[in-house]
Amino acid sequence: MSDEKKNPMKEIKVDKLILNCCVGESGDRLTRAARVLEQLTGQQPVYSKARYTLRSFGIRRNEKIAVHVTVRGEKAMEILERGLKVKEYELFQQNFSDTGNFGFGISEHIDLGIKYDPTTGIYGMDFFVCLTRPGARVSKRKVRKGRIGHPHKITKEDSIKWFADRFEGVVLSKEV
């Protein structure tokens, strides 16, 4: 038996992985991006609308400009592994938020192992990972809602340590 007991409630796990593909315009390019996300995850993606009109970008308010999908469980870990392999397991310190979540982007979806299709084209996407600990449901449930204590919350340092241990990844301090 080890000399130091590990608290099972302190173990960090992936709550969800959000994949976002912002095209910046509605129409055919957006539906092709949705097809890419569906091909990658096996789930139906959701369309996001523009909050307000930006004439310089050529988008109008409530126009569909992006697609995103939320993945949980084993499938999320498998897709995250493929995304980090593209980034060569290297992230910057500013990729990690103060609440213990992290995100990164890739420029070509074909690096994830999807076969290139000339009719679809190439799309980049953002990965955002939400980390959690057991017992986090206490603050989210409807009945007998409570607060999570400060020692149980995930910090930036906790998520960086988890990333380095779990994926043997490298966290760079500054962009080169």
Short mmCIF file of C-alpha atoms in Angstrom, two decimals:
data_model
loop_
_atom_site.label_atom_id
_atom_site.label_comp_id
_atom_site.label_asym_id
_atom_site.label_seq_id
_atom_site.Cartn_x
_atom_site.Cartn_y
_atom_site.Cartn_z
CA MET A 1 0.00 0.00 0.00
CA SER A 2 1.26 3.48 -0.80
CA ASP A 3 2.33 5.75 2.03
CA GLU A 4 0.01 8.51 0.81
CA LYS A 5 -3.72 7.88 0.29
CA LYS A 6 -5.32 9.52 -2.75
CA ASN A 7 -8.70 11.13 -2.29
CA PRO A 8 -11.00 9.76 -5.04
CA MET A 9 -13.09 12.96 -4.89
CA LYS A 10 -10.04 15.00 -6.01
CA GLU A 11 -9.58 13.11 -9.29
CA ILE A 12 -10.05 15.33 -12.33
CA LYS A 13 -11.95 14.06 -15.36
CA VAL A 14 -13.24 15.50 -18.62
CA ASP A 15 -16.82 16.68 -18.23
CA LYS A 16 -17.34 17.58 -21.89
CA LEU A 17 -15.58 18.53 -25.10
CA ILE A 18 -17.06 21.27 -27.27
CA LEU A 19 -16.10 21.38 -30.95
CA ASN A 20 -16.85 24.69 -32.68
CA CYS A 21 -16.49 25.43 -36.38
CA CYS A 22 -17.19 29.08 -37.22
CA VAL A 23 -17.54 29.71 -40.93
CA GLY A 24 -18.69 33.33 -40.76
CA GLU A 25 -21.48 32.94 -43.30
CA SER A 26 -24.64 30.92 -43.77
CA GLY A 27 -25.38 28.67 -46.70
CA ASP A 28 -23.47 25.87 -48.36
CA ARG A 29 -20.15 26.30 -46.52
CA LEU A 30 -21.94 26.09 -43.17
CA THR A 31 -23.79 22.90 -44.07
CA ARG A 32 -20.52 21.33 -45.26
CA ALA A 33 -18.87 22.30 -41.95
CA ALA A 34 -21.81 20.69 -40.13
CA ARG A 35 -21.27 17.54 -42.18
CA VAL A 36 -17.59 17.51 -41.12
CA LEU A 37 -18.53 17.76 -37.43
CA GLU A 38 -21.16 15.05 -37.80
CA GLN A 39 -18.62 12.81 -39.54
CA LEU A 40 -16.11 13.39 -36.73
CA THR A 41 -18.44 12.91 -33.75
CA GLY A 42 -21.39 10.90 -35.02
CA GLN A 43 -23.75 13.49 -33.46
CA GLN A 44 -26.04 16.10 -34.97
CA PRO A 45 -24.38 19.56 -34.65
CA VAL A 46 -26.20 22.72 -33.52
CA TYR A 47 -26.17 25.97 -35.49
CA SER A 48 -25.11 29.24 -33.82
CA LYS A 49 -26.46 32.62 -34.85
CA ALA A 50 -24.72 35.99 -35.04
CA ARG A 51 -25.53 38.23 -32.07
CA TYR A 52 -25.45 41.47 -34.05
CA THR A 53 -24.82 42.83 -37.53
CA LEU A 54 -21.25 43.51 -38.60
CA ARG A 55 -21.20 45.12 -42.03
CA SER A 56 -17.41 44.87 -42.35
CA PHE A 57 -17.66 41.07 -42.02
CA GLY A 58 -20.83 40.88 -44.09
CA ILE A 59 -22.95 39.16 -41.42
CA ARG A 60 -26.43 40.08 -40.22
CA ARG A 61 -28.05 39.63 -36.83
CA ASN A 62 -29.58 36.15 -36.29
CA GLU A 63 -27.84 34.77 -39.38
CA LYS A 64 -26.44 31.27 -38.86
CA ILE A 65 -22.65 31.57 -38.95
CA ALA A 66 -21.24 28.62 -36.95
CA VAL A 67 -21.86 25.02 -35.90
CA HIS A 68 -20.89 23.35 -32.66
CA VAL A 69 -21.31 19.99 -30.96
CA THR A 70 -20.83 18.83 -27.37
CA VAL A 71 -19.29 15.40 -26.81
CA ARG A 72 -19.08 13.57 -23.49
CA GLY A 73 -17.58 10.34 -22.19
CA GLU A 74 -15.15 8.04 -23.98
CA LYS A 75 -15.84 9.57 -27.39
CA ALA A 76 -14.76 12.98 -26.03
CA MET A 77 -11.46 11.53 -24.79
CA GLU A 78 -10.82 9.83 -28.12
CA ILE A 79 -11.47 13.03 -30.15
CA LEU A 80 -9.43 15.10 -27.67
CA GLU A 81 -6.52 12.66 -28.06
CA ARG A 82 -6.65 13.07 -31.85
CA GLY A 83 -6.80 16.86 -31.56
CA LEU A 84 -3.85 17.00 -29.18
CA LYS A 85 -1.87 14.73 -31.49
CA VAL A 86 -2.27 17.39 -34.21
CA LYS A 87 -0.93 20.01 -31.78
CA GLU A 88 1.90 17.58 -30.83
CA TYR A 89 0.75 17.69 -27.18
CA GLU A 90 2.00 21.28 -26.85
CA LEU A 91 -0.24 24.01 -25.47
CA PHE A 92 0.45 27.52 -24.25
CA GLN A 93 -0.22 28.66 -20.72
CA GLN A 94 -2.81 31.13 -21.99
CA ASN A 95 -4.81 28.21 -23.44
CA PHE A 96 -5.85 27.40 -19.84
CA SER A 97 -8.56 29.42 -18.07
CA ASP A 98 -8.62 30.37 -14.37
CA THR A 99 -11.54 28.00 -13.80
CA GLY A 100 -9.54 24.99 -14.93
CA ASN A 101 -10.79 24.58 -18.49
CA PHE A 102 -8.66 24.75 -21.62
CA GLY A 103 -9.04 25.16 -25.35
CA PHE A 104 -7.08 25.15 -28.57
CA GLY A 105 -7.68 25.30 -32.29
CA ILE A 106 -6.61 23.36 -35.35
CA SER A 107 -6.47 24.78 -38.86
CA GLU A 108 -7.31 21.66 -40.92
CA HIS A 109 -9.83 18.97 -39.99
CA ILE A 110 -8.14 16.41 -42.23
CA ASP A 111 -5.30 16.18 -39.68
CA LEU A 112 -7.77 14.42 -37.35
CA GLY A 113 -7.86 11.38 -39.62
CA ILE A 114 -10.88 12.31 -41.76
CA LYS A 115 -10.31 11.58 -45.43
CA TYR A 116 -10.11 14.70 -47.64
CA ASP A 117 -13.15 15.24 -49.83
CA PRO A 118 -12.81 17.93 -52.55
CA THR A 119 -16.56 18.66 -52.46
CA THR A 120 -16.41 19.41 -48.72
CA GLY A 121 -13.18 21.41 -48.53
CA ILE A 122 -11.01 22.03 -45.47
CA TYR A 123 -12.29 23.51 -42.21
CA GLY A 124 -10.55 24.50 -39.01
CA MET A 125 -12.16 24.09 -35.61
CA ASP A 126 -11.86 25.01 -31.96
CA PHE A 127 -11.64 22.45 -29.18
CA PHE A 128 -12.75 23.47 -25.69
CA VAL A 129 -12.43 21.06 -22.78
CA CYS A 130 -14.37 21.42 -19.51
CA LEU A 131 -12.82 19.61 -16.57
CA THR A 132 -14.66 18.56 -13.42
CA ARG A 133 -14.29 16.64 -10.17
CA PRO A 134 -16.74 14.17 -8.62
CA GLY A 135 -19.33 16.07 -6.59
CA ALA A 136 -19.58 19.03 -8.96
CA ARG A 137 -23.24 18.17 -9.53
CA VAL A 138 -24.01 19.66 -6.10
CA SER A 139 -23.83 23.16 -7.59
CA LYS A 140 -25.79 22.25 -10.75
CA ARG A 141 -28.71 20.14 -9.47
CA LYS A 142 -32.22 21.53 -8.99
CA VAL A 143 -33.10 20.22 -5.51
CA ARG A 144 -30.84 20.79 -2.46
CA LYS A 145 -28.41 22.92 -4.44
CA GLY A 146 -25.15 23.76 -2.68
CA ARG A 147 -21.84 25.45 -3.26
CA ILE A 148 -18.51 23.88 -4.03
CA GLY A 149 -15.79 24.79 -1.57
CA HIS A 150 -12.66 26.58 -2.70
CA PRO A 151 -10.31 23.59 -2.15
CA HIS A 152 -12.51 21.43 -4.40
CA LYS A 153 -12.59 23.89 -7.33
CA ILE A 154 -10.24 23.26 -10.24
CA THR A 155 -7.60 25.93 -10.72
CA LYS A 156 -5.41 26.77 -13.69
CA GLU A 157 -2.46 24.98 -12.04
CA ASP A 158 -4.58 21.84 -11.43
CA SER A 159 -5.62 21.64 -15.08
CA ILE A 160 -2.06 22.22 -16.33
CA LYS A 161 -0.79 19.45 -14.02
CA TRP A 162 -3.61 17.12 -15.16
CA PHE A 163 -2.78 17.82 -18.83
CA ALA A 164 0.94 17.17 -18.25
CA ASP A 165 0.26 13.92 -16.34
CA ARG A 166 -2.57 12.51 -18.46
CA PHE A 167 -1.18 13.23 -21.94
CA GLU A 168 2.49 13.78 -21.09
CA GLY A 169 1.98 17.18 -22.71
CA VAL A 170 4.17 20.26 -22.66
CA VAL A 171 2.86 23.64 -21.53
CA LEU A 172 4.85 26.51 -22.99
CA SER A 173 4.98 29.76 -21.05
CA LYS A 174 4.84 32.26 -23.92
CA GLU A 175 3.96 32.23 -27.61
CA VAL A 176 6.98 32.08 -29.87
#
